[in-house]
Short mmCIF file of C-alpha atoms and ligand atoms in Angstrom, two decimals:
data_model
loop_
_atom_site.label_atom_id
_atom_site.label_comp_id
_atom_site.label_asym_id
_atom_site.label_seq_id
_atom_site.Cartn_x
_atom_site.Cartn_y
_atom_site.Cartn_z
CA UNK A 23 -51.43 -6.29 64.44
CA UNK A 24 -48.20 -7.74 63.31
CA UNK A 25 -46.95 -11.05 62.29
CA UNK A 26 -43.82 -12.02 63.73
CA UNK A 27 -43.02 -15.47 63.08
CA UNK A 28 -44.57 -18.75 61.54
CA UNK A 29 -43.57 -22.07 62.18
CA UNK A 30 -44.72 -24.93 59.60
CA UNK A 31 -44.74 -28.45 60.03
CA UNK A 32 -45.81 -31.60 58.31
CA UNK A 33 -47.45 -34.35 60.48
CA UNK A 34 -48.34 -37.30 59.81
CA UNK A 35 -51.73 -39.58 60.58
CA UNK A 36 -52.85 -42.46 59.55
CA UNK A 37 -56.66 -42.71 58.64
CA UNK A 38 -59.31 -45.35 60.58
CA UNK A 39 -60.06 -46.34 57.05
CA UNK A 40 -59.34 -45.52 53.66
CA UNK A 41 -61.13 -43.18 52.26
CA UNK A 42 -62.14 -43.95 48.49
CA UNK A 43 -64.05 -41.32 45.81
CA UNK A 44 -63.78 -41.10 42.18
CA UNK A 45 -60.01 -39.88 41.80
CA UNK A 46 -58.35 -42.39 44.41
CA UNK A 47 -58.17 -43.68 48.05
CA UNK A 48 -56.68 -41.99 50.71
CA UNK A 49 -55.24 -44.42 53.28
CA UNK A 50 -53.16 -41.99 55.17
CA UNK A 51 -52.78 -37.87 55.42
CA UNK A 52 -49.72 -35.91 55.26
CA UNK A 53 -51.22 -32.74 56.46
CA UNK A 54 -49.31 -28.99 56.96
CA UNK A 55 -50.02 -27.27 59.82
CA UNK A 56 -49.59 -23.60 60.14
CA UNK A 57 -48.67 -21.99 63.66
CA UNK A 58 -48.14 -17.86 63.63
CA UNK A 59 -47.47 -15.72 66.55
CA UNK A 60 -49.06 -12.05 66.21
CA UNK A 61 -48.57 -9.61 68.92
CA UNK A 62 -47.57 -12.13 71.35
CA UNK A 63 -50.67 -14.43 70.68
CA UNK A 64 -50.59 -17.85 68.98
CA UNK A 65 -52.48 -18.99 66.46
CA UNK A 66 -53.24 -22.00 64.30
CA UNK A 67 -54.56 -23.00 61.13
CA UNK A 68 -54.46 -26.11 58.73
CA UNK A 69 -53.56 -26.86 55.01
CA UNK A 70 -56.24 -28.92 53.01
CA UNK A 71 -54.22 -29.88 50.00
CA UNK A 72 -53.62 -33.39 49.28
CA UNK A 73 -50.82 -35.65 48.93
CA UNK A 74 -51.55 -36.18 44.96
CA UNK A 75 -52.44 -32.93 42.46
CA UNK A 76 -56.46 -35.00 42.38
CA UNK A 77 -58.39 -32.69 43.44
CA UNK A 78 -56.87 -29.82 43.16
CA UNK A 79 -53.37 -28.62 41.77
CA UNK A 80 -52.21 -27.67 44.96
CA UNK A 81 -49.96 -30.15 47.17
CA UNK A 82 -48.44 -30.59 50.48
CA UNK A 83 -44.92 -30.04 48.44
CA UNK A 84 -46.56 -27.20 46.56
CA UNK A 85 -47.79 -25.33 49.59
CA UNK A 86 -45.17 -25.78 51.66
CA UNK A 87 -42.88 -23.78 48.79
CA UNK A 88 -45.78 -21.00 48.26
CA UNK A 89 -45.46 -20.38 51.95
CA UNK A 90 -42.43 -20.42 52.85
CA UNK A 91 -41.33 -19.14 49.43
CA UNK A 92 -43.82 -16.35 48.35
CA UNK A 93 -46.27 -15.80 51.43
CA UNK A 94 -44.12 -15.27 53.75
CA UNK A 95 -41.88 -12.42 52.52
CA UNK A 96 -45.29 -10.56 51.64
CA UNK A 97 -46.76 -10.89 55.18
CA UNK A 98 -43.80 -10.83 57.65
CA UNK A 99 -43.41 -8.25 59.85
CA UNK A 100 -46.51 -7.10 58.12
CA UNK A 101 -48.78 -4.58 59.81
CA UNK A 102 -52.68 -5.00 59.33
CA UNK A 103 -55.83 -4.03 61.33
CA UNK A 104 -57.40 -7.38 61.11
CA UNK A 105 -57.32 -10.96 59.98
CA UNK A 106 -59.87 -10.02 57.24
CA UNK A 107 -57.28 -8.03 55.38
CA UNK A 108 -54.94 -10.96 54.74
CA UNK A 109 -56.26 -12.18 51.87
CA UNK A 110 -56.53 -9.03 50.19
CA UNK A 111 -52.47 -8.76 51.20
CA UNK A 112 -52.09 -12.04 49.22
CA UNK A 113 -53.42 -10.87 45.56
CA UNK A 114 -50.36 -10.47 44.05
CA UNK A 115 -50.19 -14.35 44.53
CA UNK A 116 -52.53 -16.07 41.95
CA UNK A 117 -54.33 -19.24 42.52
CA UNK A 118 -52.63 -21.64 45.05
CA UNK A 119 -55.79 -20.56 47.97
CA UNK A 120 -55.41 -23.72 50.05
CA UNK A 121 -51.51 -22.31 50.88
CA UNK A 122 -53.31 -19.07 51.89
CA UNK A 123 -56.32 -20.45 53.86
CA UNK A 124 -53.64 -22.03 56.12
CA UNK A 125 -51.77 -19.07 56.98
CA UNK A 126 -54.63 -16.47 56.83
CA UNK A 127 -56.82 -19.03 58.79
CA UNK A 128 -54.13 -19.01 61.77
CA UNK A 129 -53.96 -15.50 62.12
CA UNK A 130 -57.67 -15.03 62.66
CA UNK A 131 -57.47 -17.67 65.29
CA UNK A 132 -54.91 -15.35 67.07
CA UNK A 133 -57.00 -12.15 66.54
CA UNK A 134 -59.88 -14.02 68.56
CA UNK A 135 -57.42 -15.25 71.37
CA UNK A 136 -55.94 -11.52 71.44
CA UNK A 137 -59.50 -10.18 71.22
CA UNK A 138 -60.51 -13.07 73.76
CA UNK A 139 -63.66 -13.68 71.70
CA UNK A 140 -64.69 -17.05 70.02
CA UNK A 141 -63.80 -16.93 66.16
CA UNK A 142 -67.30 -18.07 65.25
CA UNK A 143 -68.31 -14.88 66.74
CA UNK A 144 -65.58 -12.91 65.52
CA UNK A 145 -66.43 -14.37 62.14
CA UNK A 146 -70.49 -13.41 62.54
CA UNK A 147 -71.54 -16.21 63.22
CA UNK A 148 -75.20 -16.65 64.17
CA UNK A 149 -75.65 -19.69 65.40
CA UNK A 150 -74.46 -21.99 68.41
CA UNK A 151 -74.82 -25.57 67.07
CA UNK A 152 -74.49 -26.60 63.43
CA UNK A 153 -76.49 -29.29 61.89
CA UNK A 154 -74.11 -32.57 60.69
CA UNK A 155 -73.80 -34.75 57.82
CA UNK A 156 -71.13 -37.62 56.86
CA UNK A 157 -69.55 -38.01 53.65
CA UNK A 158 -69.22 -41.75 53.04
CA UNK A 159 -66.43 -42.83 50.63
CA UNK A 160 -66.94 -45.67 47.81
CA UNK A 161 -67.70 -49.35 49.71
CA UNK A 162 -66.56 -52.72 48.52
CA UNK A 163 -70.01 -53.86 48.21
CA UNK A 164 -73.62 -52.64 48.69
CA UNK A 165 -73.63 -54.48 51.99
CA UNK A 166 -70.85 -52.54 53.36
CA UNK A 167 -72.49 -49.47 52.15
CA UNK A 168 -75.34 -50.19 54.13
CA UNK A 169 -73.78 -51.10 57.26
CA UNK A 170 -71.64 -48.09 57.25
CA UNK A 171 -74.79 -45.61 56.23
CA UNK A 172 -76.71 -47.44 59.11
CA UNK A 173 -73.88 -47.23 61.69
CA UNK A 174 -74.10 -43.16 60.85
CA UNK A 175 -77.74 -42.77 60.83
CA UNK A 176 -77.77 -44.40 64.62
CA UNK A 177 -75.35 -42.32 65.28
CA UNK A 178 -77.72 -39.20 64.64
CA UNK A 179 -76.11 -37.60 61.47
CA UNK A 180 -78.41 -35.82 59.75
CA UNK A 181 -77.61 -36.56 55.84
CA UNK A 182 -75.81 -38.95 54.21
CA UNK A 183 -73.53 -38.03 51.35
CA UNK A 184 -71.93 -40.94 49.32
CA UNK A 185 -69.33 -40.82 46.65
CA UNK A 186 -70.20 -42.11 43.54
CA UNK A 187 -68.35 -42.83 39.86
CA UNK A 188 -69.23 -44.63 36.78
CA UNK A 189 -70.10 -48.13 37.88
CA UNK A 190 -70.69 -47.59 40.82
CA UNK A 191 -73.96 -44.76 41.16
CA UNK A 192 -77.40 -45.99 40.82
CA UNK A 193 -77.10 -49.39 42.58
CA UNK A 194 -75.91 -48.13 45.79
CA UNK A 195 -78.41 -45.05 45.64
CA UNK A 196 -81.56 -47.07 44.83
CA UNK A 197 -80.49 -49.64 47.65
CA UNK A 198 -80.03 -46.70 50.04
CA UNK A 199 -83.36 -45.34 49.13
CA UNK A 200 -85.42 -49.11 49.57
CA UNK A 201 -83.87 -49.46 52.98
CA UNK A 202 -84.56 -45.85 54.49
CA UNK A 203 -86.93 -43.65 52.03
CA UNK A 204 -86.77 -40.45 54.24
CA UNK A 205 -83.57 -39.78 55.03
CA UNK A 206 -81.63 -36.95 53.63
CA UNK A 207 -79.07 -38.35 50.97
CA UNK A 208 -76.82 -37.06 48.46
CA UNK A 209 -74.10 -37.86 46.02
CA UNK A 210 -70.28 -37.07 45.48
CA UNK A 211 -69.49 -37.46 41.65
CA UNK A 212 -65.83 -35.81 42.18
CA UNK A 213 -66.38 -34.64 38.74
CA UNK A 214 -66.36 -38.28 37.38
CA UNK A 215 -69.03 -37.61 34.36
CA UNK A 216 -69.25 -36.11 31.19
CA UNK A 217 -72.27 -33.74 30.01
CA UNK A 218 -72.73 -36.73 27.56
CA UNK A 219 -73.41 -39.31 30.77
CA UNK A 220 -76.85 -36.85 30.93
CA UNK A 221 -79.37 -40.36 31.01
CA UNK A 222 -77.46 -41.35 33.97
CA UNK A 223 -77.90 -38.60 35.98
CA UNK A 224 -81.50 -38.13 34.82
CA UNK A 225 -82.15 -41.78 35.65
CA UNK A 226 -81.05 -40.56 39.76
CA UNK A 227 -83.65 -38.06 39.11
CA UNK A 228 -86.13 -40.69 40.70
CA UNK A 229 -84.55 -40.76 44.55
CA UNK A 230 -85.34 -37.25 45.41
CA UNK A 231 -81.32 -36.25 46.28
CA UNK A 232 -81.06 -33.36 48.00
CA UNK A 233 -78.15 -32.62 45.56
CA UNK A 234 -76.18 -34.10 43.14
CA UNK A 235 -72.28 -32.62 44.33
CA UNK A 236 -69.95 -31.87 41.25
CA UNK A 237 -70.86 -34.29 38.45
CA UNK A 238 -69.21 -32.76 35.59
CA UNK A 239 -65.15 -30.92 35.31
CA UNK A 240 -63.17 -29.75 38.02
CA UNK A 241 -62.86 -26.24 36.01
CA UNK A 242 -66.33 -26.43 34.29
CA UNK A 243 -68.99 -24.49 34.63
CA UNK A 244 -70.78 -23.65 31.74
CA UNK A 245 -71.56 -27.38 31.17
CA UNK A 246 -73.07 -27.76 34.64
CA UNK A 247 -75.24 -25.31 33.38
CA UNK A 248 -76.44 -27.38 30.79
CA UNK A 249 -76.60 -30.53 33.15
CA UNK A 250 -78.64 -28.24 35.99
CA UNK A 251 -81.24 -27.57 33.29
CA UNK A 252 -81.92 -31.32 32.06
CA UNK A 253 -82.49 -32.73 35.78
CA UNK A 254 -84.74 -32.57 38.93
CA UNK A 255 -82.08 -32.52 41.33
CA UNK A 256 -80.43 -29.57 42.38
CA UNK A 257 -76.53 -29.37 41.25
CA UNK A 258 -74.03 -28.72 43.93
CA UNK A 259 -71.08 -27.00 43.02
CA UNK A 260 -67.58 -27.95 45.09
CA UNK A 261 -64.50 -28.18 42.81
CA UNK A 262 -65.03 -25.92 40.17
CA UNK A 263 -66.02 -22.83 42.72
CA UNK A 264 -62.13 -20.84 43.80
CA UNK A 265 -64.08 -17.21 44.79
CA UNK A 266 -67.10 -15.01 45.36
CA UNK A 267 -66.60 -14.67 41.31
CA UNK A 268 -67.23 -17.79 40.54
CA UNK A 269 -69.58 -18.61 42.41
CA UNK A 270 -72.11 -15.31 41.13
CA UNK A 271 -71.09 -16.62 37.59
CA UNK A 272 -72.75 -20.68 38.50
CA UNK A 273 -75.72 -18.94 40.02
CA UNK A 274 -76.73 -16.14 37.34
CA UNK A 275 -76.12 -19.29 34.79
CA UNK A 276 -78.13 -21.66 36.52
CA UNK A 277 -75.07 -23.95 36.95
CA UNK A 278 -75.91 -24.99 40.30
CA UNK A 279 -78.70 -24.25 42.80
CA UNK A 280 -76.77 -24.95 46.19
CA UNK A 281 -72.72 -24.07 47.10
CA UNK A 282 -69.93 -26.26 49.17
CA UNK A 283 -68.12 -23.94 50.61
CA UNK A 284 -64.32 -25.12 51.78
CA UNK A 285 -62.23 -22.18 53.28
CA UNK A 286 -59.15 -24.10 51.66
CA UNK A 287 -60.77 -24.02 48.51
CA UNK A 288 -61.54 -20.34 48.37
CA UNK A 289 -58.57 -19.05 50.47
CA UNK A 290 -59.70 -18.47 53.80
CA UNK A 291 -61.96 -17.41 56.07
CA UNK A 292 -62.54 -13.72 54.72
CA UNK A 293 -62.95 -15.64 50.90
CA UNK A 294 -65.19 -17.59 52.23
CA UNK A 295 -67.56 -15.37 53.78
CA UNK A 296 -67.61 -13.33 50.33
CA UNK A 297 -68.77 -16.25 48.19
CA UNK A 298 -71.13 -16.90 51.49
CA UNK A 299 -72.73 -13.13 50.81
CA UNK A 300 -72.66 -13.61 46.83
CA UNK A 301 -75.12 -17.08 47.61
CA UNK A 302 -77.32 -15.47 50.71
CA UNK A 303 -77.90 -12.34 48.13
CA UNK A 304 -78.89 -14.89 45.57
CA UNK A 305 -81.35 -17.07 47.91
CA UNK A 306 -79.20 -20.23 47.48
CA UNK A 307 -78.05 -22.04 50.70
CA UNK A 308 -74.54 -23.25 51.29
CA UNK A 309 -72.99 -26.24 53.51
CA UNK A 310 -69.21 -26.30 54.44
CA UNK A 311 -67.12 -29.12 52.95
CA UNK A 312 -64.88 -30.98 54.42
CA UNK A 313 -60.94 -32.55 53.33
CA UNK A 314 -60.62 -35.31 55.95
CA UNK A 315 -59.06 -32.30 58.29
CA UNK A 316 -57.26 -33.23 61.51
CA UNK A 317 -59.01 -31.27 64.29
CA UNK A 318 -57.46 -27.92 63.31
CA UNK A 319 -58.90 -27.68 60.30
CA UNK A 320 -61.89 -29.05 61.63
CA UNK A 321 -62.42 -26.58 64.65
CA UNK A 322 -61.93 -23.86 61.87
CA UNK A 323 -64.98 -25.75 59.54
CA UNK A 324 -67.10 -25.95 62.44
CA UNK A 325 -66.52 -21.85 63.43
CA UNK A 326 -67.52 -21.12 59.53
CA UNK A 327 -70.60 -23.47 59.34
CA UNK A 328 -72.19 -20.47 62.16
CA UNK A 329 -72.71 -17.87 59.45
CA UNK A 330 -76.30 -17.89 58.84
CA UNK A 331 -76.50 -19.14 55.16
CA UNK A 332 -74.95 -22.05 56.42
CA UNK A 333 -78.47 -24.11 56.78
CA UNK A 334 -77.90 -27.36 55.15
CA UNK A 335 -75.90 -30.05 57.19
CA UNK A 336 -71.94 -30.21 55.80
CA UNK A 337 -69.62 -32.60 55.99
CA UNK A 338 -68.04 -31.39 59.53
CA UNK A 339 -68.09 -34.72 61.29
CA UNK A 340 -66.31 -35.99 64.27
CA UNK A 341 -62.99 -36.24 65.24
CA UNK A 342 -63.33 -40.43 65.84
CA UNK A 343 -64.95 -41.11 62.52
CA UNK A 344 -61.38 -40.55 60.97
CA UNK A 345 -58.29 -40.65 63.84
CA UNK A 346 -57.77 -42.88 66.58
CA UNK A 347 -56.59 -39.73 68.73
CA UNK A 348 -56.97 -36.44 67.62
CA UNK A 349 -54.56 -33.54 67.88
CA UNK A 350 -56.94 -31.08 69.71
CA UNK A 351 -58.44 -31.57 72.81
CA UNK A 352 -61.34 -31.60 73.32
CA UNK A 353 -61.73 -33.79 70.25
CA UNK A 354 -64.76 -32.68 68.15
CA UNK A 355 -68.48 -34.74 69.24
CA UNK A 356 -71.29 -34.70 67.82
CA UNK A 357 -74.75 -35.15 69.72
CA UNK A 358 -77.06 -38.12 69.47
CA UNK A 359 -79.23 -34.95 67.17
CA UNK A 360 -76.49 -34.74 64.86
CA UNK A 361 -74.97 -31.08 65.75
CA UNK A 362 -71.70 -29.82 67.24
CA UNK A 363 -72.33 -27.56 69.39
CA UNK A 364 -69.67 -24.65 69.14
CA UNK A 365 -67.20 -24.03 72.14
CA UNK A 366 -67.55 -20.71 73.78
CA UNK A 367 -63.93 -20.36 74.05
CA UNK A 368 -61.28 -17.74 72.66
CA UNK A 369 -59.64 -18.54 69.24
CA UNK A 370 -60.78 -22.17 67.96
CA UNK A 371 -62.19 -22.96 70.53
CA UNK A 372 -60.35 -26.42 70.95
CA UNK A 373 -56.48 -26.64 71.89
CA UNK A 374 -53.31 -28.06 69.73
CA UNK A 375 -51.99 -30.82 71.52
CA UNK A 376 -48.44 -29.77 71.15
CA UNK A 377 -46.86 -33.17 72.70
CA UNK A 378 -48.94 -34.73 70.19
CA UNK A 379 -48.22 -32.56 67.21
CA UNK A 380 -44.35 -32.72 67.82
CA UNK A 381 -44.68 -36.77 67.95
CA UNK A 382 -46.52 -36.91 65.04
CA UNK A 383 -44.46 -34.36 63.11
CA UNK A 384 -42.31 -35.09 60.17
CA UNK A 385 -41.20 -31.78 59.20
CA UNK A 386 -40.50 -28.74 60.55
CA UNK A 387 -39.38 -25.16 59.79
CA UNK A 388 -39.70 -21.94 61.43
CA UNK A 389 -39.98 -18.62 59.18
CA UNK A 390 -38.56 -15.55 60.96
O1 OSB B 403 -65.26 -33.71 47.45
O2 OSB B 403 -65.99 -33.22 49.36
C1 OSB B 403 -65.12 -33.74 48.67
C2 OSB B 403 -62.54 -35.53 50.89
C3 OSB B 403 -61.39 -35.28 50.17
C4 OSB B 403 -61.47 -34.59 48.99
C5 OSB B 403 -62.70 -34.13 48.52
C6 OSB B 403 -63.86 -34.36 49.23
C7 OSB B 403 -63.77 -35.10 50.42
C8 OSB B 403 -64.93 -35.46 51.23
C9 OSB B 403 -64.65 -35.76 52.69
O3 OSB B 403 -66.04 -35.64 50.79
C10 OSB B 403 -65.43 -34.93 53.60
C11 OSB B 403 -64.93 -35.06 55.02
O4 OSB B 403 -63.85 -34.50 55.34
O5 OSB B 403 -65.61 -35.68 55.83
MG1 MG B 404 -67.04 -32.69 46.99
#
């Protein structure tokens, strides 16, 4: 396979609602989308990083330079036998994964359409419907909370994750758990505590989370290790895990007992399945995360979440619980039971709206 020529563009969309966690709200996305032709076949992908350096370093500004800037000259006109090998062609670039995810996620979304297979499948994927939870930013007020955890749970989601930071953590969980004791619920910290802020997290200890997601330093590790061994709840790592490295390293140190696996995060799809072998060798399940994606990004987290150590509900939600109209069609739904099922078509599965895309877009350049 070859890659011939990329196009990037920025487009922007405003959110249904802001979106609030420890490090800021997000009221509207600037997202990069990455379109690559190889061997005649179209493919696209989608850039995670954020508007602000918050939750990672990485940016819309900073990706847009690695890519045009440094990944492109290393991959054009490149020859490789597969998507897989991308990532492997991007080492001499260190750190910045989210600018590789976007690019190396594209091209394996062309490999499918060229091989006319589903990614999922071409990805191993085992399984045709993935089980759905919603991640449910900081509220106003308790009642809010509620009203927006109930509206989900009717909806059929499956677990409810909700951001938390100092202030504002075991209030809204313990008024979660009154109202509904058996759901499955979790917590976002965003890496908003300290290894000293111990008694706090011991005092959640009582709820039964099903995990407590990054409570301690975007880069830590070693004190999440500490943290895992003074509470109950299982640690979930998000932040602080960039490869298959890192993530052996939590595990054999007892820094976490479950994985949040983003492709952006890691640096693709072929990262990502590495740190997903690393946890399935080590018995500890993984979920896929989610970055408030438009539907390319998301039609790319829902083909991941089918490898088979994907068995706790992730944040892959639908399309309508963040954009008015989304720029794939069909948008993604999720059934009354809380799953996406996973189309059976080539590539993604789910079509760029190009009208759409071009209306929306803000930016544009094509690398040739
Ligand atoms: O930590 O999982 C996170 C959104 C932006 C940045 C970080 C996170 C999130 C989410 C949203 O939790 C998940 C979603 O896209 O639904
Ligand atoms: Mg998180």
């Amino acid at each position: 396979m070859r890659l011939a020529r990329t196009c990037l563009r920025e487009i922007h969309l405003d959110l249904i609602a802001p979106f609030q966690t420890s490090f800021g709200a997000s009221h509207h996305r600037r997202i990069i989308l990455v379109e690559v032709e190889v061997d005649g076949a179209h493919g696209w992908g989608e850039v995670v990083a954020g508007e602000d350096p918050f939750y990672s370093y990485e940016t819309v500004e900073t990706v847009w330079h690695i890519l045009r800037d440094h990944i492109w000259p290393l991959l054009k006109n490149r020859e490789f036998g597969s998507a897989s090998e991308v990532f492997d062609l991007l080492a001499p670039i260190r750190g910045h994964n989210m600018a590789k995810a976007g690019i190396e996620a594209a091209i394996w979304d062309a490999e499918a359409r060229i091989r006319e297979v589903p990614l999922w499948k071409l990805l191993g994927g085992t399984r045709a419907e993935i089980p759905c939870g919603v991640s449910i930013g900081i509220q106003p007020s308790i009642d809010a909370l509620l009203a927006k955890v109930e509206k989900e749970l009717a909806a059929g989601y499956q677990r409810i994750k909700i951001k938390i930071k100092p202030g504002w953590d075991i209030e809204p969980v313990r008024s979660l758990r009154e109202r509904w004791p058996g759901i499955r619920l979790m917590v976002d910290a965003n890496s908003a505590y300290r290894l000293e802020d111990a008694p706090l997290l011991i005092a959640l200890d009582p709820f039964y989370l099903i995990m407590i997601e990054q409570p301690l330093g975007w880069d830590d590790i070693y004190d999440h290790s500490k943290m895992q061994k003074l509470l109950e709840t299982p640690i979930c790592l998000d932040e602080s895990i960039h490869s298959a490295a890192d993530a052996r390293v939590a595990i054999e140190i007892g820094a976490c007992r479950i994985i949040n696996i983003k492709m952006g995060r890691v640096g693709g799809h072929a990262a990502a399945r590495r740190v997903h072998d690393v946890c399935k060798e080590r018995k500890t399940p993984v979920w896929c995360g989610g970055m408030l994606e438009s539907g390319i990004g998301r039609a790319h987290n829902v083909a991941l979440s089918t490898l088979p150590d994907f068995v706790l509900p992730g944040d892959v939600s639908a399309s309508r619980r963040y954009w008015t109209e989304d720029v794939i069609a069909p948008e993604v739904e999720v059934t009354p039971q809380g799953t996406i099922r996973v189309p059976s078509g080539p590539g993604i599965g789910y079509e760029p709206r190009l009208d759409r895309i071009e209306a929306l877009t803000v930016r544009k350049e094509s690398l040739a």
